[in-house]
Amino acid sequence: MKKIFTLLTLILCLMFTASTVFAESAPARIKDIAKIQGVRSNQLVGYGLVVGLQGTGDDDDAPQMISSTVALLRSYGITINESELDSDNVAAVMLTATLPPFIREGDTIDVTVSSMGNASSIQGGTLLQAPLRAADGEVYAVAQGAISTGGFIAGNGGNSAQRNFPTVGLIPNGAIVERTVEDEIGKNGTVSLSLGIADFTTATRIANAINDAYGQIAQAANPGRIDIRIPNYYRANVVEFVSSIEELSVTPDSVAKIVFNERTGTIVMGGNVSVDECAITQGGLSIRVTRDMEISQPEPFSYGTTMKKYSEETEVEEQPSNSIVMPPTTNINDIIGALNAVGATPRDCISILQAMKAAGAIHAVLEII
């Protein structure tokens, strides 16, 4: 009885303290929850050859490397047949890179190099000049340089050690931008904000915050987009206008959600999860089977032999159940605190919260990762 009284006191304290703390979301800048629509990166891809490998390149079973090497040598006036080429110091690779917005000609970007043949490692290799194309087929950058894999493979057969992936490497600043994608902001006198997480309430709050600062210039077109008309006095300086909008503070809203990680027993929840009145019972049943060995000795001067004898004993222990009754004003933080007070493990909490959701006592989305 004393334990239950202490538990109820703890719940009441949590109700008058923690529930207020976790009820509201923290304010955030608009730039942290939304971005200007149309300002985006572009993916680039290419094909090339890596040379200078120490016998870890592609072998004769990789025809793409053979054909590419022969074609490369012929472009330099060196004629050679594919059957005569036997080099395991060369590897055929695919190149990937990201072209950031507003980057200019002559700037450099990083390039990821990935083996596409049967090379065991591209560590220590050098990528020969290779064009990088976008989805429209145009060349936007040219890559070349020494590869850093950050991994290795040593030994032979079963007696070998490997760290990271030596068939994938990086060339920092390994591509020179030859062509840019022009991103014009506000060319029609308007800009649009794209929310990272679409939400009706958050979109409305952003539009209201902009209208409070600049007048009626913003409208939430849908939960994920806010259209903004650029004021006349900012038409010549759109960058400053966008910067001032990004610094406005808004309290974002979100769907009530509880996220479980069953592998680690981690529970992450929002403060807007509501709970109906419910009763929770948590108890356990422990069964333990032990096996003891006894030695049976024969009588003195008898013809008996020493024997081993096993005896089994089964013990069943049922722990007393702990019952908790939650009022409808309780939030999820109070429930977790109360469950921890009665000795529930994180995995017990996950099972109990899932059962409460099935019973309709929790108004939130449960997500397991």
mmCIF file of C-alpha atoms in Angstrom:
data_model
loop_
_atom_site.group_PDB
_atom_site.id
_atom_site.type_symbol
_atom_site.label_atom_id
_atom_site.label_comp_id
_atom_site.label_asym_id
_atom_site.label_seq_id
_atom_site.Cartn_x
_atom_site.Cartn_y
_atom_site.Cartn_z
ATOM 1 C CA MET A 1 0.000 0.000 0.000
ATOM 2 C CA LYS A 2 2.853 2.342 0.814
ATOM 3 C CA LYS A 3 4.409 1.695 -2.594
ATOM 4 C CA ILE A 4 1.158 2.443 -4.422
ATOM 5 C CA PHE A 5 0.698 5.661 -2.412
ATOM 6 C CA THR A 6 4.237 6.751 -3.302
ATOM 7 C CA LEU A 7 3.604 5.962 -6.969
ATOM 8 C CA LEU A 8 0.379 7.983 -7.052
ATOM 9 C CA THR A 9 2.167 10.909 -5.431
ATOM 10 C CA LEU A 10 4.860 10.720 -8.105
ATOM 11 C CA ILE A 11 2.260 10.702 -10.883
ATOM 12 C CA LEU A 12 0.496 13.744 -9.438
ATOM 13 C CA CYS A 13 3.796 15.621 -9.232
ATOM 14 C CA LEU A 14 4.569 14.768 -12.843
ATOM 15 C CA MET A 15 1.111 15.905 -13.939
ATOM 16 C CA PHE A 16 1.610 19.380 -12.483
ATOM 17 C CA THR A 17 5.189 19.801 -13.725
ATOM 18 C CA ALA A 18 6.292 17.715 -16.689
ATOM 19 C CA SER A 19 3.010 17.901 -18.577
ATOM 20 C CA THR A 20 3.359 21.665 -18.889
ATOM 21 C CA VAL A 21 6.982 21.485 -20.017
ATOM 22 C CA PHE A 22 6.366 19.055 -22.862
ATOM 23 C CA ALA A 23 3.123 20.569 -24.174
ATOM 24 C CA GLU A 24 4.650 23.157 -26.549
ATOM 25 C CA SER A 25 7.150 22.807 -29.382
ATOM 26 C CA ALA A 26 10.232 25.015 -29.469
ATOM 27 C CA PRO A 27 10.228 27.973 -31.886
ATOM 28 C CA ALA A 28 12.356 27.545 -35.002
ATOM 29 C CA ARG A 29 13.569 29.796 -37.786
ATOM 30 C CA ILE A 30 11.793 29.467 -41.100
ATOM 31 C CA LYS A 31 15.099 28.567 -42.785
ATOM 32 C CA ASP A 32 15.358 25.495 -40.509
ATOM 33 C CA ILE A 33 11.964 24.052 -41.469
ATOM 34 C CA ALA A 34 11.535 25.273 -45.066
ATOM 35 C CA LYS A 35 13.568 26.118 -48.142
ATOM 36 C CA ILE A 36 13.140 28.276 -51.220
ATOM 37 C CA GLN A 37 11.467 26.241 -53.930
ATOM 38 C CA GLY A 38 13.633 25.789 -57.018
ATOM 39 C CA VAL A 39 16.950 26.076 -55.174
ATOM 40 C CA ARG A 40 18.225 22.524 -55.547
ATOM 41 C CA SER A 41 21.268 20.405 -56.280
ATOM 42 C CA ASN A 42 21.784 18.281 -59.402
ATOM 43 C CA GLN A 43 23.263 14.779 -59.561
ATOM 44 C CA LEU A 44 26.119 13.999 -61.938
ATOM 45 C CA VAL A 45 27.404 10.624 -63.110
ATOM 46 C CA GLY A 46 30.302 9.467 -65.256
ATOM 47 C CA TYR A 47 32.503 6.553 -66.295
ATOM 48 C CA GLY A 48 36.276 6.361 -66.136
ATOM 49 C CA LEU A 49 39.441 4.349 -65.660
ATOM 50 C CA VAL A 50 41.629 4.164 -62.572
ATOM 51 C CA VAL A 51 45.320 3.430 -63.200
ATOM 52 C CA GLY A 52 48.348 2.859 -60.988
ATOM 53 C CA LEU A 53 46.906 -0.005 -58.957
ATOM 54 C CA GLN A 54 49.249 -2.566 -57.443
ATOM 55 C CA GLY A 55 47.803 -5.660 -59.060
ATOM 56 C CA THR A 56 44.354 -5.122 -57.518
ATOM 57 C CA GLY A 57 42.545 -3.960 -60.647
ATOM 58 C CA ASP A 58 40.181 -5.772 -63.014
ATOM 59 C CA ASP A 59 41.255 -8.991 -64.695
ATOM 60 C CA ASP A 60 40.428 -10.443 -68.112
ATOM 61 C CA ASP A 61 36.874 -11.226 -66.945
ATOM 62 C CA ALA A 62 36.042 -7.492 -67.006
ATOM 63 C CA PRO A 63 35.534 -6.671 -70.714
ATOM 64 C CA GLN A 64 34.518 -3.064 -70.008
ATOM 65 C CA MET A 65 38.001 -2.321 -68.675
ATOM 66 C CA ILE A 66 39.696 -4.038 -71.629
ATOM 67 C CA SER A 67 37.622 -2.209 -74.240
ATOM 68 C CA SER A 68 37.986 1.154 -72.505
ATOM 69 C CA THR A 69 41.754 0.820 -72.135
ATOM 70 C CA VAL A 70 42.200 -0.154 -75.799
ATOM 71 C CA ALA A 71 40.029 2.773 -76.930
ATOM 72 C CA LEU A 72 41.983 5.166 -74.686
ATOM 73 C CA LEU A 73 45.358 4.021 -76.065
ATOM 74 C CA ARG A 74 44.116 4.284 -79.651
ATOM 75 C CA SER A 75 43.077 7.900 -79.000
ATOM 76 C CA TYR A 76 46.757 8.576 -78.264
ATOM 77 C CA GLY A 77 47.911 6.806 -81.433
ATOM 78 C CA ILE A 78 48.843 3.510 -79.763
ATOM 79 C CA THR A 79 47.365 0.505 -81.558
ATOM 80 C CA ILE A 80 46.910 -2.664 -79.529
ATOM 81 C CA ASN A 81 44.590 -5.658 -79.732
ATOM 82 C CA GLU A 82 42.336 -6.588 -76.854
ATOM 83 C CA SER A 83 43.865 -10.082 -76.715
ATOM 84 C CA GLU A 84 47.301 -8.564 -76.149
ATOM 85 C CA LEU A 85 46.238 -6.469 -73.164
ATOM 86 C CA ASP A 86 46.780 -8.114 -69.770
ATOM 87 C CA SER A 87 46.904 -5.480 -67.056
ATOM 88 C CA ASP A 88 45.560 -5.851 -63.551
ATOM 89 C CA ASN A 89 46.711 -2.360 -62.647
ATOM 90 C CA VAL A 90 43.644 -0.756 -64.250
ATOM 91 C CA ALA A 91 40.025 -0.725 -63.032
ATOM 92 C CA ALA A 92 36.805 0.477 -64.648
ATOM 93 C CA VAL A 93 34.845 2.734 -62.284
ATOM 94 C CA MET A 94 31.626 4.727 -62.070
ATOM 95 C CA LEU A 95 31.784 8.325 -60.864
ATOM 96 C CA THR A 96 29.108 10.184 -58.940
ATOM 97 C CA ALA A 97 28.979 13.786 -57.733
ATOM 98 C CA THR A 98 26.503 16.462 -56.681
ATOM 99 C CA LEU A 99 26.403 19.877 -58.325
ATOM 100 C CA PRO A 100 25.338 22.364 -55.617
ATOM 101 C CA PRO A 101 23.092 25.334 -56.425
ATOM 102 C CA PHE A 102 24.692 28.684 -57.322
ATOM 103 C CA ILE A 103 28.093 27.117 -58.012
ATOM 104 C CA ARG A 104 30.107 28.784 -60.780
ATOM 105 C CA GLU A 105 32.462 27.662 -63.554
ATOM 106 C CA GLY A 106 35.921 26.870 -62.235
ATOM 107 C CA ASP A 107 34.722 25.812 -58.770
ATOM 108 C CA THR A 108 35.516 22.282 -57.597
ATOM 109 C CA ILE A 109 33.326 19.534 -56.161
ATOM 110 C CA ASP A 110 33.989 16.138 -54.564
ATOM 111 C CA VAL A 111 33.756 12.952 -56.613
ATOM 112 C CA THR A 112 32.922 9.438 -55.390
ATOM 113 C CA VAL A 113 34.658 6.618 -57.294
ATOM 114 C CA SER A 114 33.148 3.098 -57.243
ATOM 115 C CA SER A 115 34.543 -0.012 -58.902
ATOM 116 C CA MET A 116 32.172 -1.648 -61.405
ATOM 117 C CA GLY A 117 34.339 -4.663 -62.290
ATOM 118 C CA ASN A 118 36.064 -7.312 -60.205
ATOM 119 C CA ALA A 119 38.867 -5.151 -58.814
ATOM 120 C CA SER A 120 39.735 -6.035 -55.235
ATOM 121 C CA SER A 121 40.876 -2.511 -54.359
ATOM 122 C CA ILE A 122 41.313 0.913 -55.963
ATOM 123 C CA GLN A 123 43.511 2.156 -53.129
ATOM 124 C CA GLY A 124 46.428 4.246 -54.379
ATOM 125 C CA GLY A 125 44.984 4.616 -57.897
ATOM 126 C CA THR A 126 44.582 7.715 -60.033
ATOM 127 C CA LEU A 127 41.446 8.531 -61.987
ATOM 128 C CA LEU A 128 42.058 9.606 -65.568
ATOM 129 C CA GLN A 129 40.134 12.583 -66.915
ATOM 130 C CA ALA A 130 36.446 11.706 -67.194
ATOM 131 C CA PRO A 131 33.362 13.853 -67.960
ATOM 132 C CA LEU A 132 30.431 14.032 -65.544
ATOM 133 C CA ARG A 133 26.953 14.338 -67.050
ATOM 134 C CA ALA A 134 23.538 15.270 -65.668
ATOM 135 C CA ALA A 135 20.184 13.708 -66.527
ATOM 136 C CA ASP A 136 19.921 15.882 -69.653
ATOM 137 C CA GLY A 137 23.092 14.321 -71.073
ATOM 138 C CA GLU A 138 25.134 17.532 -70.905
ATOM 139 C CA VAL A 139 28.623 17.639 -69.380
ATOM 140 C CA TYR A 140 28.728 19.849 -66.278
ATOM 141 C CA ALA A 141 32.079 18.864 -64.736
ATOM 142 C CA VAL A 142 35.304 16.986 -65.480
ATOM 143 C CA ALA A 143 36.913 14.708 -62.870
ATOM 144 C CA GLN A 144 40.505 13.598 -62.376
ATOM 145 C CA GLY A 145 42.899 12.937 -59.511
ATOM 146 C CA ALA A 146 44.254 10.605 -56.851
ATOM 147 C CA ILE A 147 41.765 8.441 -54.968
ATOM 148 C CA SER A 148 41.491 8.178 -51.181
ATOM 149 C CA THR A 149 39.663 5.044 -50.045
ATOM 150 C CA GLY A 150 40.043 5.233 -46.267
ATOM 151 C CA GLY A 151 40.172 1.418 -46.222
ATOM 152 C CA PHE A 152 42.430 -1.505 -47.036
ATOM 153 C CA ILE A 153 42.554 -5.249 -47.551
ATOM 154 C CA ALA A 154 45.595 -7.256 -46.490
ATOM 155 C CA GLY A 155 46.458 -10.947 -46.595
ATOM 156 C CA ASN A 156 45.326 -13.803 -48.793
ATOM 157 C CA GLY A 157 42.369 -16.176 -48.707
ATOM 158 C CA GLY A 158 40.945 -16.851 -45.287
ATOM 159 C CA ASN A 159 43.925 -15.207 -43.575
ATOM 160 C CA SER A 160 43.068 -11.633 -44.577
ATOM 161 C CA ALA A 161 41.819 -8.462 -42.950
ATOM 162 C CA GLN A 162 39.665 -5.725 -44.451
ATOM 163 C CA ARG A 163 38.740 -2.268 -43.245
ATOM 164 C CA ASN A 164 35.875 -0.285 -44.745
ATOM 165 C CA PHE A 165 35.348 -0.768 -48.507
ATOM 166 C CA PRO A 166 38.550 -0.471 -50.578
ATOM 167 C CA THR A 167 36.551 -0.626 -53.832
ATOM 168 C CA VAL A 168 34.944 2.784 -53.133
ATOM 169 C CA GLY A 169 36.952 5.962 -52.795
ATOM 170 C CA LEU A 170 36.727 9.748 -52.806
ATOM 171 C CA ILE A 171 38.557 12.477 -54.695
ATOM 172 C CA PRO A 172 38.198 15.668 -52.633
ATOM 173 C CA ASN A 173 37.693 18.636 -54.955
ATOM 174 C CA GLY A 174 38.367 16.184 -57.759
ATOM 175 C CA ALA A 175 36.033 17.677 -60.385
ATOM 176 C CA ILE A 176 36.151 21.114 -61.994
ATOM 177 C CA VAL A 177 32.784 22.640 -62.836
ATOM 178 C CA GLU A 178 32.544 23.479 -66.524
ATOM 179 C CA ARG A 179 28.898 24.520 -66.675
ATOM 180 C CA THR A 180 26.406 25.820 -64.135
ATOM 181 C CA VAL A 181 22.664 25.660 -63.723
ATOM 182 C CA GLU A 182 21.228 29.139 -63.407
ATOM 183 C CA ASP A 183 18.862 29.479 -60.448
ATOM 184 C CA GLU A 184 16.867 32.687 -60.810
ATOM 185 C CA ILE A 185 14.951 33.637 -57.669
ATOM 186 C CA GLY A 186 11.898 35.820 -57.872
ATOM 187 C CA LYS A 187 12.022 36.411 -61.630
ATOM 188 C CA ASN A 188 8.218 36.573 -61.712
ATOM 189 C CA GLY A 189 7.986 38.751 -58.636
ATOM 190 C CA THR A 190 7.192 35.783 -56.385
ATOM 191 C CA VAL A 191 9.037 33.158 -54.374
ATOM 192 C CA SER A 192 7.737 29.972 -52.826
ATOM 193 C CA LEU A 193 8.733 28.208 -49.622
ATOM 194 C CA SER A 194 8.751 24.407 -49.538
ATOM 195 C CA LEU A 195 8.277 22.830 -46.081
ATOM 196 C CA GLY A 196 10.533 19.973 -45.038
ATOM 197 C CA ILE A 197 7.512 18.216 -43.478
ATOM 198 C CA ALA A 198 4.160 19.137 -44.963
ATOM 199 C CA ASP A 199 1.671 20.257 -42.315
ATOM 200 C CA PHE A 200 -1.449 22.426 -42.563
ATOM 201 C CA THR A 201 -0.890 24.145 -39.222
ATOM 202 C CA THR A 202 2.795 24.884 -39.794
ATOM 203 C CA ALA A 203 2.133 26.260 -43.278
ATOM 204 C CA THR A 204 -0.566 28.578 -41.895
ATOM 205 C CA ARG A 205 1.706 29.788 -39.094
ATOM 206 C CA ILE A 206 4.520 30.580 -41.552
ATOM 207 C CA ALA A 207 2.171 32.557 -43.807
ATOM 208 C CA ASN A 208 0.822 34.481 -40.801
ATOM 209 C CA ALA A 209 4.344 35.277 -39.546
ATOM 210 C CA ILE A 210 5.327 36.685 -42.953
ATOM 211 C CA ASN A 211 2.120 38.689 -43.244
ATOM 212 C CA ASP A 212 2.623 40.146 -39.763
ATOM 213 C CA ALA A 213 6.071 41.366 -40.822
ATOM 214 C CA TYR A 214 5.409 42.566 -44.406
ATOM 215 C CA GLY A 215 1.663 42.831 -44.858
ATOM 216 C CA GLN A 216 -0.603 40.501 -46.799
ATOM 217 C CA ILE A 217 1.986 39.068 -49.201
ATOM 218 C CA ALA A 218 2.006 35.351 -48.257
ATOM 219 C CA GLN A 219 -0.541 32.605 -48.730
ATOM 220 C CA ALA A 220 -0.358 28.891 -47.929
ATOM 221 C CA ALA A 221 -1.167 27.215 -51.257
ATOM 222 C CA ASN A 222 -1.086 23.723 -49.705
ATOM 223 C CA PRO A 223 0.405 22.031 -46.602
ATOM 224 C CA GLY A 224 3.831 21.939 -48.218
ATOM 225 C CA ARG A 225 4.083 25.288 -50.051
ATOM 226 C CA ILE A 226 3.731 28.966 -49.205
ATOM 227 C CA ASP A 227 3.606 31.479 -52.074
ATOM 228 C CA ILE A 228 5.076 34.915 -51.327
ATOM 229 C CA ARG A 229 4.750 38.087 -53.395
ATOM 230 C CA ILE A 230 7.958 40.130 -53.268
ATOM 231 C CA PRO A 231 7.313 43.753 -52.158
ATOM 232 C CA ASN A 232 8.217 46.411 -54.717
ATOM 233 C CA TYR A 233 10.954 47.872 -52.541
ATOM 234 C CA TYR A 234 12.693 44.466 -52.462
ATOM 235 C CA ARG A 235 12.463 43.664 -56.198
ATOM 236 C CA ALA A 236 16.048 44.815 -56.757
ATOM 237 C CA ASN A 237 17.382 42.914 -53.729
ATOM 238 C CA VAL A 238 15.641 39.554 -53.570
ATOM 239 C CA VAL A 239 18.494 37.962 -51.615
ATOM 240 C CA GLU A 240 18.060 40.374 -48.703
ATOM 241 C CA PHE A 241 14.292 39.784 -48.738
ATOM 242 C CA VAL A 242 14.689 35.996 -48.593
ATOM 243 C CA SER A 243 17.278 36.364 -45.824
ATOM 244 C CA SER A 244 14.895 38.441 -43.708
ATOM 245 C CA ILE A 245 12.114 35.881 -44.166
ATOM 246 C CA GLU A 246 14.369 32.981 -43.164
ATOM 247 C CA GLU A 247 15.157 34.673 -39.843
ATOM 248 C CA LEU A 248 11.497 34.864 -38.778
ATOM 249 C CA SER A 249 10.591 32.533 -35.885
ATOM 250 C CA VAL A 250 7.685 30.106 -36.123
ATOM 251 C CA THR A 251 6.511 27.371 -33.757
ATOM 252 C CA PRO A 252 6.099 24.314 -36.002
ATOM 253 C CA ASP A 253 3.379 21.777 -35.393
ATOM 254 C CA SER A 254 3.647 18.030 -35.948
ATOM 255 C CA VAL A 255 1.634 14.851 -35.745
ATOM 256 C CA ALA A 256 1.752 13.128 -32.366
ATOM 257 C CA LYS A 257 4.205 10.268 -32.794
ATOM 258 C CA ILE A 258 6.061 7.706 -30.687
ATOM 259 C CA VAL A 259 9.129 6.055 -32.226
ATOM 260 C CA PHE A 260 10.470 2.725 -30.919
ATOM 261 C CA ASN A 261 13.833 1.096 -31.532
ATOM 262 C CA GLU A 262 13.320 -2.495 -30.382
ATOM 263 C CA ARG A 263 16.997 -3.390 -30.907
ATOM 264 C CA THR A 264 18.219 -0.870 -28.352
ATOM 265 C CA GLY A 265 15.045 -0.378 -26.297
ATOM 266 C CA THR A 266 14.964 3.341 -27.134
ATOM 267 C CA ILE A 267 11.691 5.288 -27.020
ATOM 268 C CA VAL A 268 11.407 8.807 -28.484
ATOM 269 C CA MET A 269 8.121 10.668 -28.232
ATOM 270 C CA GLY A 270 6.676 14.112 -28.789
ATOM 271 C CA GLY A 271 5.115 16.212 -26.080
ATOM 272 C CA ASN A 272 1.740 16.461 -27.840
ATOM 273 C CA VAL A 273 0.791 12.798 -27.344
ATOM 274 C CA SER A 274 -2.501 12.562 -25.454
ATOM 275 C CA VAL A 275 -3.720 9.650 -23.332
ATOM 276 C CA ASP A 276 -7.231 8.611 -22.332
ATOM 277 C CA GLU A 277 -8.095 7.197 -18.930
ATOM 278 C CA CYS A 278 -6.789 3.641 -18.680
ATOM 279 C CA ALA A 279 -5.527 1.018 -16.247
ATOM 280 C CA ILE A 280 -2.167 -0.743 -16.695
ATOM 281 C CA THR A 281 -1.120 -3.974 -14.990
ATOM 282 C CA GLN A 282 2.519 -5.021 -15.152
ATOM 283 C CA GLY A 283 3.688 -8.286 -13.650
ATOM 284 C CA GLY A 284 5.990 -11.187 -14.376
ATOM 285 C CA LEU A 285 6.142 -14.984 -14.133
ATOM 286 C CA SER A 286 9.561 -16.536 -13.547
ATOM 287 C CA ILE A 287 10.193 -20.276 -14.075
ATOM 288 C CA ARG A 288 13.562 -21.764 -13.145
ATOM 289 C CA VAL A 289 14.662 -25.405 -13.577
ATOM 290 C CA THR A 290 17.807 -26.594 -11.748
ATOM 291 C CA ARG A 291 19.646 -29.907 -12.096
ATOM 292 C CA ASP A 292 21.837 -31.271 -9.296
ATOM 293 C CA MET A 293 24.193 -34.245 -9.453
ATOM 294 C CA GLU A 294 24.425 -36.705 -6.499
ATOM 295 C CA ILE A 295 26.899 -39.543 -5.953
ATOM 296 C CA SER A 296 25.451 -42.928 -4.842
ATOM 297 C CA GLN A 297 27.981 -45.073 -2.931
ATOM 298 C CA PRO A 298 27.452 -48.888 -2.422
ATOM 299 C CA GLU A 299 27.431 -50.532 1.015
ATOM 300 C CA PRO A 300 30.803 -51.523 2.477
ATOM 301 C CA PHE A 301 32.140 -54.937 1.299
ATOM 302 C CA SER A 302 29.368 -55.209 -1.282
ATOM 303 C CA TYR A 303 29.713 -55.824 -4.973
ATOM 304 C CA GLY A 304 27.958 -52.578 -5.936
ATOM 305 C CA THR A 305 29.530 -49.730 -7.952
ATOM 306 C CA THR A 306 29.530 -45.981 -7.521
ATOM 307 C CA MET A 307 26.729 -44.321 -9.552
ATOM 308 C CA LYS A 308 25.898 -40.749 -10.541
ATOM 309 C CA LYS A 309 22.366 -39.631 -9.882
ATOM 310 C CA TYR A 310 20.664 -36.478 -11.161
ATOM 311 C CA SER A 311 17.776 -34.760 -9.431
ATOM 312 C CA GLU A 312 15.735 -32.022 -11.053
ATOM 313 C CA GLU A 313 13.849 -29.318 -9.202
ATOM 314 C CA THR A 314 11.421 -26.872 -10.745
ATOM 315 C CA GLU A 315 10.609 -23.568 -9.097
ATOM 316 C CA VAL A 316 7.845 -21.242 -10.233
ATOM 317 C CA GLU A 317 7.766 -17.721 -8.898
ATOM 318 C CA GLU A 318 5.082 -15.233 -9.818
ATOM 319 C CA GLN A 319 5.882 -11.663 -8.973
ATOM 320 C CA PRO A 320 3.056 -9.516 -7.610
ATOM 321 C CA SER A 321 1.392 -7.375 -10.266
ATOM 322 C CA ASN A 322 1.702 -3.610 -10.135
ATOM 323 C CA SER A 323 -1.437 -1.755 -11.204
ATOM 324 C CA ILE A 324 -1.444 1.870 -12.362
ATOM 325 C CA VAL A 325 -4.577 3.908 -13.083
ATOM 326 C CA MET A 326 -3.975 6.955 -15.298
ATOM 327 C CA PRO A 327 -6.375 9.919 -15.461
ATOM 328 C CA PRO A 328 -7.218 11.349 -18.913
ATOM 329 C CA THR A 329 -5.082 14.455 -18.297
ATOM 330 C CA THR A 330 -1.904 12.386 -18.174
ATOM 331 C CA ASN A 331 0.597 12.716 -20.998
ATOM 332 C CA ILE A 332 3.000 10.076 -22.286
ATOM 333 C CA ASN A 333 5.875 11.401 -20.189
ATOM 334 C CA ASP A 334 3.893 10.663 -17.019
ATOM 335 C CA ILE A 335 3.240 7.086 -18.153
ATOM 336 C CA ILE A 336 6.913 6.344 -18.860
ATOM 337 C CA GLY A 337 7.890 7.813 -15.496
ATOM 338 C CA ALA A 338 5.285 5.726 -13.705
ATOM 339 C CA LEU A 339 6.326 2.537 -15.518
ATOM 340 C CA ASN A 340 9.957 3.141 -14.629
ATOM 341 C CA ALA A 341 8.916 3.632 -10.990
ATOM 342 C CA VAL A 342 7.384 0.136 -10.852
ATOM 343 C CA GLY A 343 10.447 -1.449 -12.479
ATOM 344 C CA ALA A 344 9.330 -1.829 -16.098
ATOM 345 C CA THR A 345 12.178 -2.244 -18.585
ATOM 346 C CA PRO A 346 12.322 -0.293 -21.875
ATOM 347 C CA ARG A 347 11.068 -3.358 -23.748
ATOM 348 C CA ASP A 348 8.181 -3.658 -21.276
ATOM 349 C CA CYS A 349 7.357 -0.011 -21.935
ATOM 350 C CA ILE A 350 7.311 -0.654 -25.692
ATOM 351 C CA SER A 351 4.902 -3.592 -25.277
ATOM 352 C CA ILE A 352 2.659 -1.645 -22.903
ATOM 353 C CA LEU A 353 2.487 1.394 -25.206
ATOM 354 C CA GLN A 354 1.629 -0.862 -28.155
ATOM 355 C CA ALA A 355 -1.136 -2.479 -26.114
ATOM 356 C CA MET A 356 -2.449 0.952 -25.093
ATOM 357 C CA LYS A 357 -2.525 2.013 -28.754
ATOM 358 C CA ALA A 358 -4.445 -1.168 -29.644
ATOM 359 C CA ALA A 359 -6.918 -0.354 -26.868
ATOM 360 C CA GLY A 360 -7.413 3.172 -28.221
ATOM 361 C CA ALA A 361 -5.977 4.831 -25.104
ATOM 362 C CA ILE A 362 -3.110 6.614 -26.901
ATOM 363 C CA HIS A 363 -3.748 9.181 -29.633
ATOM 364 C CA ALA A 364 -0.501 9.036 -31.568
ATOM 365 C CA VAL A 365 1.254 7.306 -34.441
ATOM 366 C CA LEU A 366 3.486 4.415 -33.358
ATOM 367 C CA GLU A 367 6.539 3.842 -35.529
ATOM 368 C CA ILE A 368 9.061 1.013 -35.096
ATOM 369 C CA ILE A 369 12.553 1.412 -36.559
#
